């Protein structure tokens, strides 16, 4: 994994420490434009291939990562993604933590429901991303920011 980033997003979340014991590497990448989304998709795919995720699981993870990266830019005003290599001793995995210091999500339960949208889309983003991964967690506080964690494990 390449491309470390230094402008840290100022949204403190407990999710930054999630999977600390299983983390073997962390790279933080900026999410400011579509170019960053394309770069993230490429790196996620490369890491997924490296740990031998199935093609279906690669596609699920890249799709979820792309959706969450775009949300970080569109709704959070940009941010960063912490890209983690994970190993729990039995299996390898990929963790992605998307963080922004935007307006936050006032009603997470509604935002996770299919059809809910504030941006005119189909409203499948958060809920759809959750269904594509093995682990999903969200921390959002109005006027402070949002963090969304996803993990995909090699089966």
mmCIF file of N, CA, C and O in Angstrom, residues 87-124:
data_model
loop_
_atom_site.group_PDB
_atom_site.id
_atom_site.type_symbol
_atom_site.label_atom_id
_atom_site.label_comp_id
_atom_site.label_asym_id
_atom_site.label_seq_id
_atom_site.Cartn_x
_atom_site.Cartn_y
_atom_site.Cartn_z
ATOM 1 N N UNK A 87 -5.000 -9.310 10.025
ATOM 2 C CA UNK A 87 -4.671 -10.733 10.149
ATOM 3 C C UNK A 87 -4.998 -11.141 11.577
ATOM 4 O O UNK A 87 -4.403 -10.627 12.522
ATOM 5 N N UNK A 88 -5.973 -12.038 11.737
ATOM 6 C CA UNK A 88 -6.357 -12.465 13.084
ATOM 7 C C UNK A 88 -5.743 -13.811 13.473
ATOM 8 O O UNK A 88 -6.116 -14.416 14.467
ATOM 9 N N UNK A 89 -4.757 -14.270 12.682
ATOM 10 C CA UNK A 89 -4.102 -15.537 12.964
ATOM 11 C C UNK A 89 -4.706 -16.702 12.195
ATOM 12 O O UNK A 89 -4.031 -17.687 11.938
ATOM 13 N N UNK A 90 -5.971 -16.583 11.829
ATOM 14 C CA UNK A 90 -6.651 -17.620 11.063
ATOM 15 C C UNK A 90 -6.986 -17.165 9.647
ATOM 16 O O UNK A 90 -7.120 -17.971 8.744
ATOM 17 N N UNK A 91 -7.158 -15.878 9.485
ATOM 18 C CA UNK A 91 -7.567 -15.346 8.187
ATOM 19 C C UNK A 91 -7.036 -13.927 8.027
ATOM 20 O O UNK A 91 -6.726 -13.242 8.989
ATOM 21 N N UNK A 92 -6.966 -13.521 6.774
ATOM 22 C CA UNK A 92 -6.551 -12.160 6.431
ATOM 23 C C UNK A 92 -7.792 -11.368 6.027
ATOM 24 O O UNK A 92 -8.793 -11.930 5.595
ATOM 25 N N UNK A 93 -7.687 -10.058 6.174
ATOM 26 C CA UNK A 93 -8.815 -9.219 5.819
ATOM 27 C C UNK A 93 -8.372 -7.823 5.454
ATOM 28 O O UNK A 93 -7.192 -7.467 5.541
ATOM 29 N N UNK A 94 -9.355 -7.041 5.048
ATOM 30 C CA UNK A 94 -9.145 -5.644 4.684
ATOM 31 C C UNK A 94 -10.144 -4.814 5.462
ATOM 32 O O UNK A 94 -11.346 -5.110 5.458
ATOM 33 N N UNK A 95 -9.642 -3.787 6.143
ATOM 34 C CA UNK A 95 -10.504 -2.863 6.853
ATOM 35 C C UNK A 95 -10.371 -1.485 6.242
ATOM 36 O O UNK A 95 -9.270 -1.061 5.880
ATOM 37 N N UNK A 96 -11.487 -0.808 6.086
ATOM 38 C CA UNK A 96 -11.496 0.549 5.546
ATOM 39 C C UNK A 96 -12.324 1.416 6.471
ATOM 40 O O UNK A 96 -13.483 1.084 6.763
ATOM 41 N N UNK A 97 -11.725 2.499 6.947
ATOM 42 C CA UNK A 97 -12.423 3.443 7.818
ATOM 43 C C UNK A 97 -12.478 4.794 7.107
ATOM 44 O O UNK A 97 -11.459 5.443 6.911
ATOM 45 N N UNK A 98 -13.677 5.186 6.722
ATOM 46 C CA UNK A 98 -13.917 6.456 6.036
ATOM 47 C C UNK A 98 -14.267 7.496 7.079
ATOM 48 O O UNK A 98 -15.177 7.284 7.885
ATOM 49 N N UNK A 99 -13.546 8.629 7.084
ATOM 50 C CA UNK A 99 -13.743 9.650 8.110
ATOM 51 C C UNK A 99 -13.862 11.021 7.451
ATOM 52 O O UNK A 99 -13.080 11.362 6.557
ATOM 53 N N UNK A 100 -14.848 11.787 7.908
ATOM 54 C CA UNK A 100 -14.964 13.170 7.462
ATOM 55 C C UNK A 100 -15.346 14.042 8.647
ATOM 56 O O UNK A 100 -15.742 13.536 9.693
ATOM 57 N N UNK A 101 -15.188 15.342 8.495
ATOM 58 C CA UNK A 101 -15.568 16.311 9.531
ATOM 59 C C UNK A 101 -16.729 17.163 9.031
ATOM 60 O O UNK A 101 -16.791 18.357 9.268
ATOM 61 N N UNK A 102 -17.661 16.505 8.346
ATOM 62 C CA UNK A 102 -18.811 17.204 7.782
ATOM 63 C C UNK A 102 -19.930 17.398 8.785
ATOM 64 O O UNK A 102 -19.713 17.404 9.998
ATOM 65 N N UNK A 103 -21.136 17.514 8.281
ATOM 66 C CA UNK A 103 -22.306 17.816 9.115
ATOM 67 C C UNK A 103 -22.836 16.620 9.889
ATOM 68 O O UNK A 103 -23.707 16.774 10.733
ATOM 69 N N UNK A 104 -22.348 15.432 9.616
ATOM 70 C CA UNK A 104 -22.820 14.257 10.325
ATOM 71 C C UNK A 104 -24.164 13.782 9.799
ATOM 72 O O UNK A 104 -24.775 14.405 8.942
ATOM 73 N N UNK A 105 -24.605 12.649 10.326
ATOM 74 C CA UNK A 105 -25.877 12.051 9.925
ATOM 75 C C UNK A 105 -26.810 12.141 11.120
ATOM 76 O O UNK A 105 -26.587 11.474 12.134
ATOM 77 N N UNK A 106 -27.861 12.954 11.045
ATOM 78 C CA UNK A 106 -28.733 13.151 12.206
ATOM 79 C C UNK A 106 -29.518 11.899 12.607
ATOM 80 O O UNK A 106 -29.804 11.712 13.772
ATOM 81 N N UNK A 107 -29.868 11.040 11.642
ATOM 82 C CA UNK A 107 -30.662 9.854 11.935
ATOM 83 C C UNK A 107 -30.059 8.659 11.199
ATOM 84 O O UNK A 107 -30.397 8.393 10.039
ATOM 85 N N UNK A 108 -29.167 7.953 11.872
ATOM 86 C CA UNK A 108 -28.451 6.839 11.246
ATOM 87 C C UNK A 108 -29.401 5.733 10.826
ATOM 88 O O UNK A 108 -29.263 5.166 9.739
ATOM 89 N N UNK A 109 -30.387 5.395 11.661
ATOM 90 C CA UNK A 109 -31.323 4.328 11.311
ATOM 91 C C UNK A 109 -32.036 4.628 9.992
ATOM 92 O O UNK A 109 -32.171 3.752 9.137
ATOM 93 N N UNK A 110 -32.487 5.857 9.817
ATOM 94 C CA UNK A 110 -33.136 6.244 8.556
ATOM 95 C C UNK A 110 -32.149 6.176 7.396
ATOM 96 O O UNK A 110 -32.486 5.706 6.308
ATOM 97 N N UNK A 111 -30.931 6.647 7.623
ATOM 98 C CA UNK A 111 -29.927 6.664 6.558
ATOM 99 C C UNK A 111 -29.571 5.255 6.085
ATOM 100 O O UNK A 111 -29.187 5.070 4.927
ATOM 101 N N UNK A 112 -29.698 4.259 6.956
ATOM 102 C CA UNK A 112 -29.394 2.873 6.590
ATOM 103 C C UNK A 112 -30.547 2.201 5.848
ATOM 104 O O UNK A 112 -30.360 1.151 5.239
ATOM 105 N N UNK A 113 -31.729 2.780 5.893
ATOM 106 C CA UNK A 113 -32.894 2.203 5.217
ATOM 107 C C UNK A 113 -32.831 2.448 3.720
ATOM 108 O O UNK A 113 -32.554 3.562 3.275
ATOM 109 N N UNK A 114 -33.106 1.408 2.947
ATOM 110 C CA UNK A 114 -33.147 1.557 1.495
ATOM 111 C C UNK A 114 -34.202 2.585 1.111
ATOM 112 O O UNK A 114 -35.292 2.615 1.672
ATOM 113 N N UNK A 115 -33.848 3.428 0.163
ATOM 114 C CA UNK A 115 -34.764 4.445 -0.318
ATOM 115 C C UNK A 115 -34.568 5.796 0.334
ATOM 116 O O UNK A 115 -35.038 6.808 -0.173
ATOM 117 N N UNK A 116 -33.849 5.845 1.460
ATOM 118 C CA UNK A 116 -33.592 7.128 2.126
ATOM 119 C C UNK A 116 -32.472 7.843 1.398
ATOM 120 O O UNK A 116 -31.411 7.271 1.155
ATOM 121 N N UNK A 117 -32.704 9.091 1.045
ATOM 122 C CA UNK A 117 -31.669 9.877 0.389
ATOM 123 C C UNK A 117 -31.851 11.353 0.708
ATOM 124 O O UNK A 117 -32.971 11.826 0.856
ATOM 125 N N UNK A 118 -30.732 12.028 0.838
ATOM 126 C CA UNK A 118 -30.780 13.488 0.958
ATOM 127 C C UNK A 118 -30.159 14.123 -0.273
ATOM 128 O O UNK A 118 -30.150 15.330 -0.403
ATOM 129 N N UNK A 119 -29.632 13.271 -1.165
ATOM 130 C CA UNK A 119 -28.919 13.804 -2.321
ATOM 131 C C UNK A 119 -29.550 13.488 -3.661
ATOM 132 O O UNK A 119 -28.917 13.656 -4.691
ATOM 133 N N UNK A 120 -30.777 12.972 -3.670
ATOM 134 C CA UNK A 120 -31.455 12.718 -4.928
ATOM 135 C C UNK A 120 -31.091 11.409 -5.594
ATOM 136 O O UNK A 120 -31.548 11.133 -6.697
ATOM 137 N N UNK A 121 -30.291 10.562 -4.931
ATOM 138 C CA UNK A 121 -29.935 9.266 -5.510
ATOM 139 C C UNK A 121 -30.988 8.221 -5.207
ATOM 140 O O UNK A 121 -32.112 8.528 -4.789
ATOM 141 N N UNK A 122 -30.604 6.963 -5.386
ATOM 142 C CA UNK A 122 -31.536 5.862 -5.151
ATOM 143 C C UNK A 122 -31.688 5.521 -3.672
ATOM 144 O O UNK A 122 -32.577 4.773 -3.298
ATOM 145 N N UNK A 123 -30.806 6.020 -2.835
ATOM 146 C CA UNK A 123 -30.907 5.737 -1.413
ATOM 147 C C UNK A 123 -30.497 4.325 -1.051
ATOM 148 O O UNK A 123 -31.049 3.721 -0.140
ATOM 149 N N UNK A 124 -29.507 3.777 -1.753
ATOM 150 C CA UNK A 124 -29.025 2.426 -1.470
ATOM 151 C C UNK A 124 -27.625 2.420 -0.885
ATOM 152 O O UNK A 124 -27.097 1.379 -0.548
#
